[in-house]
CSV table of C-alpha atoms and ligand atoms in Angstrom, one decimal:
chain,number,residue,atom,x,y,z
A,1,MET,CA,-22.0,-1.9,4.3
A,2,GLU,CA,-24.4,-4.3,2.7
A,3,ILE,CA,-22.5,-6.8,0.5
A,4,LYS,CA,-24.0,-8.1,-2.7
A,5,PRO,CA,-22.7,-11.4,-4.0
A,6,VAL,CA,-23.6,-11.7,-7.7
A,7,LEU,CA,-21.4,-14.5,-9.2
A,8,SER,CA,-21.4,-18.2,-8.6
A,9,VAL,CA,-18.1,-19.6,-7.3
A,10,ASP,CA,-17.3,-21.0,-10.8
A,11,GLU,CA,-17.9,-17.6,-12.4
A,12,ILE,CA,-15.5,-15.6,-10.1
A,13,ASP,CA,-12.4,-14.7,-12.1
A,14,LEU,CA,-10.0,-12.5,-10.1
A,15,SER,CA,-7.9,-12.0,-13.2
A,16,ASP,CA,-10.8,-10.4,-15.1
A,17,ARG,CA,-10.4,-6.6,-15.3
A,18,ALA,CA,-14.2,-6.4,-15.3
A,19,PHE,CA,-14.3,-8.0,-11.9
A,20,TRP,CA,-12.3,-5.0,-10.4
A,21,MET,CA,-14.5,-2.4,-12.2
A,22,ARG,CA,-17.6,-3.5,-10.3
A,23,SER,CA,-18.8,-1.9,-7.0
A,24,GLY,CA,-17.1,-2.6,-3.7
A,25,ALA,CA,-20.3,-4.2,-2.4
A,26,GLU,CA,-20.4,-6.7,-5.3
A,27,ARG,CA,-16.7,-7.6,-5.1
A,28,GLU,CA,-16.9,-8.1,-1.3
A,29,GLY,CA,-19.9,-10.3,-1.9
A,30,ASP,CA,-18.0,-12.5,-4.3
A,31,PHE,CA,-14.9,-12.7,-2.1
A,32,ALA,CA,-17.3,-13.9,0.7
A,33,THR,CA,-18.5,-16.6,-1.7
A,34,LEU,CA,-14.9,-17.7,-2.3
A,35,ARG,CA,-14.0,-17.8,1.4
A,36,LYS,CA,-17.0,-19.9,2.0
A,37,GLU,CA,-17.1,-22.2,-1.0
A,38,ARG,CA,-13.5,-22.3,-2.4
A,39,PRO,CA,-11.0,-20.6,-0.1
A,40,VAL,CA,-8.1,-21.9,-2.1
A,41,ALA,CA,-9.2,-21.3,-5.7
A,42,TRP,CA,-7.3,-21.8,-8.9
A,43,MET,CA,-7.4,-18.7,-11.1
A,44,SER,CA,-6.1,-18.5,-14.7
A,45,GLU,CA,-4.0,-15.4,-15.7
A,46,GLN,CA,-4.4,-12.7,-18.3
A,47,GLY,CA,-1.8,-10.8,-20.3
A,48,VAL,CA,-0.5,-7.3,-19.3
A,49,GLY,CA,-1.5,-4.8,-21.9
A,50,ASP,CA,-0.3,-5.6,-25.5
A,51,SER,CA,3.2,-6.4,-24.3
A,52,ASP,CA,4.8,-9.7,-25.2
A,53,LEU,CA,7.6,-8.9,-22.7
A,54,ILE,CA,5.4,-10.5,-20.0
A,55,PRO,CA,3.9,-13.7,-21.3
A,56,ILE,CA,0.6,-15.0,-19.9
A,57,GLY,CA,1.5,-17.1,-16.8
A,58,PRO,CA,0.2,-20.5,-15.9
A,59,GLY,CA,-2.3,-19.3,-13.2
A,60,TYR,CA,-2.2,-19.1,-9.4
A,61,TRP,CA,-3.8,-20.3,-6.2
A,62,ALA,CA,-6.0,-17.5,-4.7
A,63,LEU,CA,-5.9,-17.6,-0.8
A,64,THR,CA,-8.9,-15.7,0.5
A,65,ARG,CA,-9.0,-16.9,4.2
A,66,HIS,CA,-7.2,-15.1,6.9
A,67,ALA,CA,-5.7,-18.3,8.4
A,68,ASP,CA,-4.3,-19.4,5.1
A,69,ILE,CA,-2.7,-16.0,4.4
A,70,LEU,CA,-1.1,-16.2,7.8
A,71,GLU,CA,0.2,-19.6,7.2
A,72,ALA,CA,1.8,-18.6,3.9
A,73,SER,CA,3.3,-15.4,5.5
A,74,ARG,CA,4.8,-17.4,8.4
A,75,ASN,CA,6.6,-19.9,6.1
A,76,PRO,CA,8.8,-17.9,3.7
A,77,ASN,CA,11.0,-21.0,3.2
A,78,ILE,CA,8.1,-22.6,1.4
A,79,PHE,CA,6.3,-19.5,0.1
A,80,SER,CA,9.0,-17.4,-1.5
A,81,SER,CA,8.9,-13.8,-2.5
A,82,ALA,CA,12.0,-14.1,-4.7
A,83,ARG,CA,10.9,-16.7,-7.2
A,84,GLY,CA,9.4,-14.7,-10.0
A,85,ALA,CA,8.2,-11.7,-8.0
A,86,THR,CA,5.4,-10.6,-5.6
A,87,SER,CA,3.4,-9.4,-8.6
A,88,ILE,CA,1.1,-12.0,-10.2
A,89,GLN,CA,3.2,-11.9,-13.4
A,90,ASP,CA,6.9,-12.8,-13.1
A,91,LEU,CA,9.1,-9.7,-13.6
A,92,PRO,CA,11.0,-9.7,-16.9
A,93,PRO,CA,14.7,-9.2,-16.4
A,94,GLN,CA,14.5,-5.5,-17.5
A,95,PHE,CA,12.3,-4.8,-14.5
A,96,SER,CA,14.7,-6.0,-11.8
A,97,GLU,CA,16.9,-3.1,-12.4
A,98,PHE,CA,14.2,-0.8,-10.9
A,99,PHE,CA,11.8,-3.1,-9.1
A,100,GLY,CA,14.0,-5.9,-7.7
A,101,GLY,CA,14.0,-4.4,-4.1
A,102,MET,CA,13.8,-6.4,-0.9
A,103,ILE,CA,10.1,-6.9,-1.2
A,104,ASN,CA,10.9,-9.3,-4.1
A,105,GLN,CA,13.7,-11.1,-2.2
A,106,ASP,CA,14.1,-13.9,0.3
A,107,ASP,CA,16.4,-14.1,3.3
A,108,PRO,CA,19.3,-13.8,3.7
A,109,ARG,CA,19.6,-11.2,0.9
A,110,HIS,CA,16.2,-9.7,2.0
A,111,GLY,CA,17.3,-9.4,5.6
A,112,ARG,CA,20.6,-7.8,4.8
A,113,GLN,CA,18.9,-5.1,2.8
A,114,ARG,CA,16.1,-4.6,5.3
A,115,ARG,CA,18.7,-4.1,8.1
A,116,ILE,CA,20.3,-1.3,6.2
A,117,VAL,CA,17.3,1.0,6.5
A,118,SER,CA,15.4,-0.5,9.5
A,119,ARG,CA,17.2,1.9,11.8
A,120,GLY,CA,15.4,4.7,10.1
A,121,PHE,CA,12.0,3.2,11.1
A,122,THR,CA,12.6,2.4,14.8
A,123,PRO,CA,10.3,4.1,17.4
A,124,ARG,CA,13.2,6.3,18.4
A,125,ALA,CA,13.9,7.4,14.8
A,126,LEU,CA,10.2,8.0,14.2
A,127,GLY,CA,10.0,10.0,17.5
A,128,LYS,CA,12.5,12.4,16.0
A,129,LEU,CA,10.3,12.8,12.9
A,130,GLU,CA,7.2,13.6,15.0
A,131,GLU,CA,7.6,17.3,14.8
A,132,THR,CA,8.2,17.2,11.0
A,133,VAL,CA,5.0,15.1,10.5
A,134,GLU,CA,3.0,17.6,12.5
A,135,ARG,CA,4.5,20.7,10.8
A,136,ARG,CA,3.9,19.2,7.4
A,137,ALA,CA,0.3,18.2,8.2
A,138,ASP,CA,-0.5,21.7,9.5
A,139,ALA,CA,1.0,23.2,6.3
A,140,ILE,CA,-1.3,21.0,4.2
A,141,ILE,CA,-4.4,22.1,6.1
A,142,ASP,CA,-3.2,25.7,5.9
A,143,ARG,CA,-3.0,25.5,2.1
A,144,VAL,CA,-6.7,24.6,1.7
A,145,ILE,CA,-8.5,25.9,4.8
A,146,GLU,CA,-9.5,29.3,3.3
A,147,ARG,CA,-11.0,27.7,0.2
A,148,GLY,CA,-13.8,25.8,1.8
A,149,GLU,CA,-13.5,23.0,-0.7
A,150,CYS,CA,-10.8,21.0,-2.4
A,151,ASP,CA,-9.9,17.6,-3.8
A,152,PHE,CA,-9.5,15.5,-0.7
A,153,VAL,CA,-7.0,13.0,-2.4
A,154,ASN,CA,-4.6,15.3,-4.1
A,155,ASP,CA,-4.8,18.3,-1.7
A,156,ILE,CA,-5.1,16.6,1.7
A,157,ALA,CA,-4.3,12.8,1.6
A,158,ALA,CA,-1.5,12.7,-0.9
A,159,PRO,CA,1.0,15.3,0.2
A,160,LEU,CA,1.9,14.1,3.8
A,161,PRO,CA,3.3,10.7,3.1
A,162,LEU,CA,5.0,12.0,0.0
A,163,GLU,CA,6.7,14.9,1.8
A,164,ILE,CA,7.7,12.7,4.8
A,165,ILE,CA,9.4,10.0,2.7
A,166,ALA,CA,11.1,12.8,0.8
A,167,ASP,CA,12.3,14.3,4.1
A,168,MET,CA,13.5,11.0,5.3
A,169,MET,CA,15.5,10.3,2.2
A,170,GLY,CA,16.7,13.9,1.7
A,171,ILE,CA,14.8,14.4,-1.6
A,172,PRO,CA,14.3,18.2,-2.2
A,173,ASP,CA,10.8,19.6,-2.4
A,174,SER,CA,11.4,20.5,-6.0
A,175,GLN,CA,11.3,16.8,-6.9
A,176,ILE,CA,8.1,16.0,-5.1
A,177,GLU,CA,5.8,16.4,-8.1
A,178,MET,CA,8.1,14.0,-10.1
A,179,LEU,CA,7.9,11.5,-7.3
A,180,PHE,CA,4.1,11.8,-7.2
A,181,ARG,CA,3.8,11.3,-11.0
A,182,ASN,CA,6.1,8.3,-11.3
A,183,THR,CA,5.0,6.4,-8.2
A,184,ASN,CA,1.4,6.8,-9.4
A,185,ILE,CA,2.4,5.3,-12.7
A,186,ILE,CA,4.2,2.4,-11.1
A,187,LEU,CA,1.3,1.5,-8.8
A,188,GLY,CA,-1.4,2.4,-11.2
A,189,LEU,CA,-0.4,0.4,-14.2
A,190,GLY,CA,-3.9,-1.1,-14.7
A,191,ASP,CA,-5.4,2.4,-15.0
A,192,ALA,CA,-5.5,3.9,-18.5
A,193,GLU,CA,-5.5,7.4,-17.2
A,194,LEU,CA,-2.2,7.0,-15.4
A,195,VAL,CA,-0.5,5.0,-18.2
A,196,GLY,CA,-1.8,7.0,-21.1
A,197,GLU,CA,-1.7,5.8,-24.6
A,198,GLY,CA,1.7,4.3,-24.4
A,199,ASP,CA,2.9,0.7,-23.9
A,200,ILE,CA,2.4,-0.3,-20.2
A,201,ILE,CA,5.9,-1.9,-19.9
A,202,ALA,CA,7.7,1.0,-21.5
A,203,THR,CA,5.8,3.5,-19.3
A,204,ALA,CA,6.7,1.5,-16.1
A,205,LEU,CA,10.3,1.3,-17.2
A,206,GLY,CA,10.3,5.1,-18.0
A,207,ALA,CA,9.0,5.9,-14.5
A,208,GLY,CA,11.6,3.6,-12.9
A,209,ALA,CA,14.4,5.2,-14.9
A,210,GLU,CA,13.4,8.8,-13.9
A,211,LEU,CA,13.4,7.8,-10.2
A,212,ALA,CA,16.7,6.0,-10.7
A,213,THR,CA,18.3,9.1,-12.2
A,214,LEU,CA,17.3,11.1,-9.2
A,215,MET,CA,18.8,8.4,-6.9
A,216,ASN,CA,22.1,8.6,-8.9
A,217,GLU,CA,22.2,12.3,-8.7
A,218,MET,CA,21.6,12.2,-4.9
A,219,ALA,CA,24.2,9.4,-4.5
A,220,GLU,CA,26.8,11.5,-6.2
A,221,ASP,CA,26.0,14.4,-3.9
A,222,ARG,CA,26.0,12.2,-0.7
A,223,ARG,CA,29.3,10.6,-1.7
A,224,LYS,CA,30.9,14.1,-1.6
A,225,SER,CA,29.0,15.2,1.5
A,226,PRO,CA,27.1,12.6,3.5
A,227,ARG,CA,24.0,13.7,5.4
A,228,ASP,CA,21.8,12.3,8.1
A,229,ASP,CA,19.2,10.7,5.7
A,230,LEU,CA,18.2,7.3,4.5
A,231,THR,CA,19.9,7.9,1.1
A,232,SER,CA,23.3,8.3,2.9
A,233,GLN,CA,22.5,5.2,5.0
A,234,ILE,CA,21.9,3.1,1.9
A,235,LEU,CA,25.1,4.5,0.3
A,236,ASN,CA,27.3,4.0,3.4
A,237,ALA,CA,26.1,0.4,3.5
A,238,GLU,CA,27.4,0.0,0.0
A,239,LEU,CA,30.7,1.5,0.9
A,240,GLU,CA,31.2,-0.6,4.1
A,241,ASP,CA,30.9,-4.1,2.5
A,242,GLY,CA,30.6,-3.3,-1.2
A,243,ALA,CA,27.3,-5.0,-0.9
A,244,LEU,CA,24.9,-2.9,-2.9
A,245,THR,CA,25.3,-2.7,-6.7
A,246,GLY,CA,24.0,0.3,-8.6
A,247,GLN,CA,21.0,-1.7,-9.6
A,248,GLU,CA,20.3,-2.6,-6.0
A,249,LEU,CA,20.6,1.0,-5.0
A,250,ALA,CA,18.0,2.1,-7.6
A,251,SER,CA,15.5,-0.6,-6.7
A,252,PHE,CA,16.0,0.1,-3.0
A,253,PHE,CA,15.3,3.8,-3.5
A,254,ILE,CA,12.3,3.1,-5.7
A,255,LEU,CA,10.7,0.6,-3.3
A,256,LEU,CA,11.0,3.1,-0.4
A,257,VAL,CA,9.4,6.0,-2.3
A,258,VAL,CA,6.7,3.9,-3.9
A,259,ALA,CA,5.8,1.8,-0.8
A,260,GLY,CA,5.8,4.9,1.4
A,261,ASN,CA,3.3,7.1,-0.2
A,262,GLU,CA,0.4,5.8,-2.2
A,263,THR,CA,-0.5,3.3,0.5
A,264,THR,CA,-0.9,5.8,3.3
A,265,ARG,CA,-2.6,8.2,0.9
A,266,ASN,CA,-5.3,5.6,0.2
A,267,ALA,CA,-5.7,4.7,3.8
A,268,VAL,CA,-6.4,8.4,4.6
A,269,SER,CA,-8.8,8.8,1.7
A,270,HIS,CA,-10.8,5.6,2.4
A,271,GLY,CA,-10.7,6.5,6.1
A,272,MET,CA,-12.3,9.9,5.4
A,273,LYS,CA,-15.0,8.4,3.2
A,274,ALA,CA,-15.8,5.9,5.9
A,275,LEU,CA,-16.0,8.6,8.6
A,276,CYS,CA,-18.5,10.4,6.4
A,277,ASP,CA,-20.5,7.2,5.8
A,278,TYR,CA,-20.5,6.3,9.5
A,279,PRO,CA,-21.1,9.6,11.3
A,280,SER,CA,-21.6,8.0,14.7
A,281,GLU,CA,-18.0,6.6,14.5
A,282,ARG,CA,-16.7,10.0,13.5
A,283,LYS,CA,-18.5,11.5,16.5
A,284,LYS,CA,-16.9,9.0,18.8
A,285,TRP,CA,-13.4,9.8,17.5
A,286,ALA,CA,-13.9,13.5,17.6
A,287,ALA,CA,-15.1,13.3,21.2
A,288,ASP,CA,-12.1,11.4,22.5
A,289,PHE,CA,-9.4,11.6,19.9
A,290,GLU,CA,-6.5,10.2,22.0
A,291,GLY,CA,-8.6,7.5,23.5
A,292,VAL,CA,-9.9,6.2,20.2
A,293,SER,CA,-6.9,6.7,18.0
A,294,GLY,CA,-5.1,3.4,18.7
A,295,THR,CA,-8.0,1.2,17.5
A,296,ALA,CA,-9.2,3.8,14.9
A,297,VAL,CA,-6.0,3.8,12.9
A,298,GLU,CA,-5.9,-0.1,12.8
A,299,GLU,CA,-9.5,-0.1,11.7
A,300,ILE,CA,-8.8,2.4,8.9
A,301,VAL,CA,-6.0,0.2,7.6
A,302,ARG,CA,-8.2,-3.0,7.8
A,303,TRP,CA,-11.1,-1.2,6.2
A,304,SER,CA,-9.1,0.4,3.4
A,305,THR,CA,-6.6,-2.5,2.8
A,306,PRO,CA,-4.6,-0.2,0.4
A,307,VAL,CA,-2.4,-3.1,-0.8
A,308,ILE,CA,-4.9,-5.7,-2.1
A,309,PHE,CA,-2.6,-8.7,-2.6
A,310,MET,CA,1.0,-10.0,-2.6
A,311,ARG,CA,2.2,-13.1,-4.3
A,312,ARG,CA,4.4,-15.9,-3.2
A,313,SER,CA,5.8,-19.0,-5.1
A,314,CYS,CA,6.1,-22.5,-3.7
A,315,THR,CA,9.7,-23.7,-3.3
A,316,GLN,CA,8.5,-27.3,-2.9
A,317,ASP,CA,5.4,-29.5,-3.1
A,318,THR,CA,3.2,-28.6,-0.2
A,319,MET,CA,-0.3,-28.5,1.3
A,320,LEU,CA,-2.2,-25.3,2.2
A,321,GLY,CA,-5.8,-25.0,3.3
A,322,GLY,CA,-6.3,-28.7,2.4
A,323,GLN,CA,-5.1,-28.0,-1.2
A,324,ALA,CA,-2.0,-29.8,-2.7
A,325,MET,CA,0.4,-27.4,-4.4
A,326,LYS,CA,3.4,-28.1,-6.6
A,327,GLU,CA,6.8,-26.6,-6.5
A,328,GLY,CA,6.8,-23.5,-8.6
A,329,ASP,CA,3.1,-22.8,-8.2
A,330,LYS,CA,2.1,-19.2,-7.7
A,331,VAL,CA,0.1,-18.4,-4.6
A,332,VAL,CA,-1.7,-15.0,-4.2
A,333,LEU,CA,-2.5,-13.7,-0.7
A,334,TRP,CA,-5.7,-11.6,-1.0
A,335,TYR,CA,-5.2,-9.3,2.0
A,336,ASN,CA,-8.5,-7.5,1.2
A,337,SER,CA,-10.4,-10.8,1.7
A,338,GLY,CA,-8.4,-11.8,4.8
A,339,ASN,CA,-9.5,-8.5,6.3
A,340,ARG,CA,-13.2,-9.3,5.8
A,341,ASP,CA,-13.0,-12.9,7.0
A,342,GLU,CA,-16.1,-13.7,9.1
A,343,ASP,CA,-14.2,-16.4,11.1
A,344,VAL,CA,-11.8,-13.7,12.4
A,345,PHE,CA,-13.7,-10.4,12.4
A,346,GLU,CA,-17.1,-9.9,14.0
A,347,ASP,CA,-19.4,-8.1,11.6
A,348,PRO,CA,-16.5,-7.6,9.2
A,349,HIS,CA,-18.4,-5.3,6.8
A,350,ASN,CA,-19.0,-2.8,9.5
A,351,PHE,CA,-16.6,0.1,10.1
A,352,ASN,CA,-16.0,0.1,13.9
A,353,LEU,CA,-13.3,2.4,15.3
A,354,LEU,CA,-13.3,0.6,18.6
A,355,ARG,CA,-12.7,-2.9,17.1
A,356,THR,CA,-10.7,-5.1,19.3
A,357,PRO,CA,-9.0,-7.4,18.6
A,358,ASN,CA,-8.2,-6.3,15.1
A,359,ASP,CA,-5.7,-8.8,13.8
A,360,HIS,CA,-5.8,-7.4,10.3
A,361,VAL,CA,-3.3,-8.2,7.5
A,362,GLY,CA,-3.4,-4.7,5.9
A,363,PHE,CA,0.4,-4.4,6.5
A,364,GLY,CA,0.9,-8.0,5.4
A,365,GLY,CA,0.9,-11.1,7.5
A,366,PRO,CA,3.4,-12.0,10.3
A,367,GLY,CA,6.8,-12.8,8.7
A,368,PRO,CA,9.9,-11.2,7.3
A,369,HIS,CA,8.1,-8.9,4.8
A,370,PHE,CA,5.7,-7.3,7.3
A,371,CYS,CA,5.5,-3.7,6.3
A,372,LEU,CA,8.7,-1.8,7.3
A,373,GLY,CA,6.8,1.5,7.4
A,374,ALA,CA,3.8,0.4,9.5
A,375,ASN,CA,4.6,2.6,12.5
A,376,LEU,CA,5.4,5.5,10.3
A,377,ALA,CA,2.1,5.0,8.4
A,378,ARG,CA,0.1,4.7,11.7
A,379,ARG,CA,1.7,8.0,12.9
A,380,GLU,CA,0.9,9.8,9.6
A,381,ILE,CA,-2.7,8.6,9.6
A,382,LYS,CA,-3.2,9.6,13.2
A,383,VAL,CA,-1.7,13.1,12.8
A,384,MET,CA,-3.6,13.8,9.6
A,385,PHE,CA,-7.0,12.9,11.2
A,386,GLU,CA,-6.2,14.9,14.3
A,387,ARG,CA,-5.8,17.9,12.1
A,388,ILE,CA,-8.9,17.1,10.0
A,389,LEU,CA,-11.2,16.5,12.9
A,390,ARG,CA,-10.0,19.6,14.8
A,391,ARG,CA,-9.4,22.1,12.0
A,392,LEU,CA,-11.9,21.0,9.4
A,393,PRO,CA,-14.5,19.5,11.7
A,394,ASP,CA,-17.5,19.6,9.3
A,395,LEU,CA,-15.6,18.3,6.2
A,396,GLU,CA,-17.9,16.3,4.0
A,397,ILE,CA,-17.3,14.4,0.8
A,398,THR,CA,-19.4,16.1,-1.9
A,399,GLY,CA,-19.2,13.7,-4.8
A,400,ALA,CA,-18.6,10.1,-5.7
A,401,PRO,CA,-14.9,9.0,-5.3
A,402,ASP,CA,-13.1,8.3,-8.6
A,403,TYR,CA,-11.6,4.9,-8.0
A,404,LEU,CA,-8.3,3.6,-9.4
A,405,GLU,CA,-8.8,0.8,-11.9
A,406,SER,CA,-6.5,-1.8,-10.2
A,407,ASN,CA,-6.6,-5.3,-8.7
A,408,PHE,CA,-3.4,-4.4,-6.7
A,409,ILE,CA,-3.9,-1.0,-5.1
A,410,HIS,CA,-7.2,-0.1,-3.5
A,411,GLY,CA,-7.0,3.5,-4.7
A,412,ILE,CA,-9.0,6.7,-5.0
A,413,LYS,CA,-7.8,9.1,-7.6
A,414,ARG,CA,-10.0,12.1,-6.7
A,415,MET,CA,-12.7,12.8,-4.2
A,416,PRO,CA,-14.3,16.3,-3.8
A,417,CYS,CA,-14.9,17.7,-0.4
A,418,ALA,CA,-16.2,20.8,1.3
A,419,PHE,CA,-15.9,22.4,4.7
A,420,SER,CA,-16.4,25.7,6.5
A,421,PRO,CA,-13.5,28.0,5.6
A,422,GLY,CA,-11.1,28.8,8.4
A,423,LYS,CA,-7.8,30.7,9.0
A,424,PRO,CA,-4.3,29.3,8.2
A,425,GLY,CA,-2.2,28.7,11.3
A,426,ALA,CA,-5.2,28.5,13.6
B,1,LIG,C1,-1.2,2.4,5.3
B,1,LIG,C2,0.0,2.4,4.7
B,1,LIG,C3,0.7,1.1,4.3
B,1,LIG,C4,0.2,-0.1,3.9
B,1,LIG,C5,-1.2,-0.5,3.9
B,1,LIG,C6,1.4,-0.9,3.6
B,1,LIG,C7,1.3,-2.3,3.2
B,1,LIG,C8,2.3,-3.1,3.1
B,1,LIG,C9,2.2,-4.5,2.8
B,1,LIG,C10,0.9,-5.3,2.7
B,1,LIG,C11,3.5,-5.0,2.8
B,1,LIG,C12,3.8,-6.5,2.8
B,1,LIG,C13,4.5,-7.0,1.5
B,1,LIG,C14,4.5,-8.5,1.4
B,1,LIG,O1,3.6,-9.2,2.1
B,1,LIG,O2,5.3,-9.0,0.7
B,1,LIG,C15,4.4,-3.9,2.9
B,1,LIG,C16,5.8,-4.0,2.9
B,1,LIG,C17,6.6,-2.9,2.9
B,1,LIG,N1,6.3,-1.6,3.2
B,1,LIG,FE1,4.4,-0.9,3.6
B,1,LIG,N2,2.5,-0.2,3.7
B,1,LIG,C18,2.2,1.1,4.1
B,1,LIG,C19,3.0,2.1,4.4
B,1,LIG,C20,4.4,2.1,4.2
B,1,LIG,C21,5.3,3.2,4.5
B,1,LIG,C22,4.9,4.6,5.0
B,1,LIG,C23,6.5,2.8,4.1
B,1,LIG,C24,7.8,3.6,4.2
B,1,LIG,C25,8.7,3.6,3.4
B,1,LIG,C26,6.4,1.4,3.7
B,1,LIG,C27,7.5,0.6,3.3
B,1,LIG,C28,7.4,-0.8,3.1
B,1,LIG,C29,8.5,-1.6,2.7
B,1,LIG,C30,10.0,-1.2,2.5
B,1,LIG,C31,8.0,-2.9,2.6
B,1,LIG,C32,8.8,-4.2,2.2
B,1,LIG,C33,9.3,-4.9,3.4
B,1,LIG,C34,10.0,-6.2,3.2
B,1,LIG,O3,9.9,-6.8,2.1
B,1,LIG,O4,10.7,-6.6,4.1
B,1,LIG,N3,5.1,1.0,3.8
B,1,LIG,N4,3.7,-2.8,3.1
């Protein structure tokens, strides 16, 4: 990919919506300018929609170098996830009911919550899920294979992570459409198509409330008859030490369903687009699927960086990347930029399925918040591409991707594709 820097370092405004509407090549070019000329840059903030529930904040430090992102991630005592939130704007109190999950907490509270569900994500637990992931992936291909064309995002990339997190939590298939709709709203708040005409804040709260209602219904059911699912695990933890309040339960549930689906969907969609743009890489993978998969999956996550940033807040005056920061300052970790850092990645704008080492920050930096679902996501991406390369070997993207308007999720909403029709179950 040829990057095209267009702005001078003083003109780059990461809070400007227009910045995020420009092409990937231009954005990457401007991030390269920041890394080189002002790797810790002060950015002012803009308001969220027309709402006055979220006042315009004081601004933030933008970290664009890999090394600085790592340093902030490794020092959660100084760079907190709980002060304000991990979004650029502080969450208003109404939001914590639905969005106050562990991603927005510090230890020890964060660790206590993470331990409740971490058992569900161990290699052993994931091993047990293996067959479900494969069966679900085959069913997804079966649903489209006779048509010869479909929307890659909605028909192929989206269903697997959604169905798997639903299976893990014991959410019935009848609710999957509702999960899809509401998690899209929560992560797509910058995009007018997903929010509609309504007020952004009210729409987000409405989506949170609908998911919380499902959690409450499931909680009632599991209290009567516990099952072997994550929802029962969360509830049992509540019963054992009275630890989780109703509010904590809802935000726990919402974090898991939101974090577990749109991220993996976008990794698969961007990964497919990259395989079409780099046919020699695709050939390599198809020729030796098992041999190449380990590095290929990591490169897809680096390349796509589905979660563009996370925020921290300084708990004390400190220095980072040679910049003095004050207690309370917001610090934004631009994972997309860390993943293109020339000091760490050779030829970073090239998609290279055999890239080693590949110390990307697509799942976050090293520290307590490193993605809980990383191994699950890796497995889903691998299984999905195994099916695509084997069962839809000539699949091509036939139109321009329709990108999500967002500075937070690197998303594709729709992307048409075509392939030679085949037989279900083959
Ligand atoms: C390719 C797919 C995925 C990507 C790119 C991704 C990315 C991330 C990132 C960047 C973070 C770090 C947050 C921070 O720095 O504060 C994170 C945390 C998290 N992820 Fe993922 N994620 C993916 C898949 C999943 C899946 C499948 C799940 C399953 C439920 C999941 C659950 C979580 C949870 C619960 C956290 C919060 C962890 C904590 O705060 O301790 N993610 N993810």
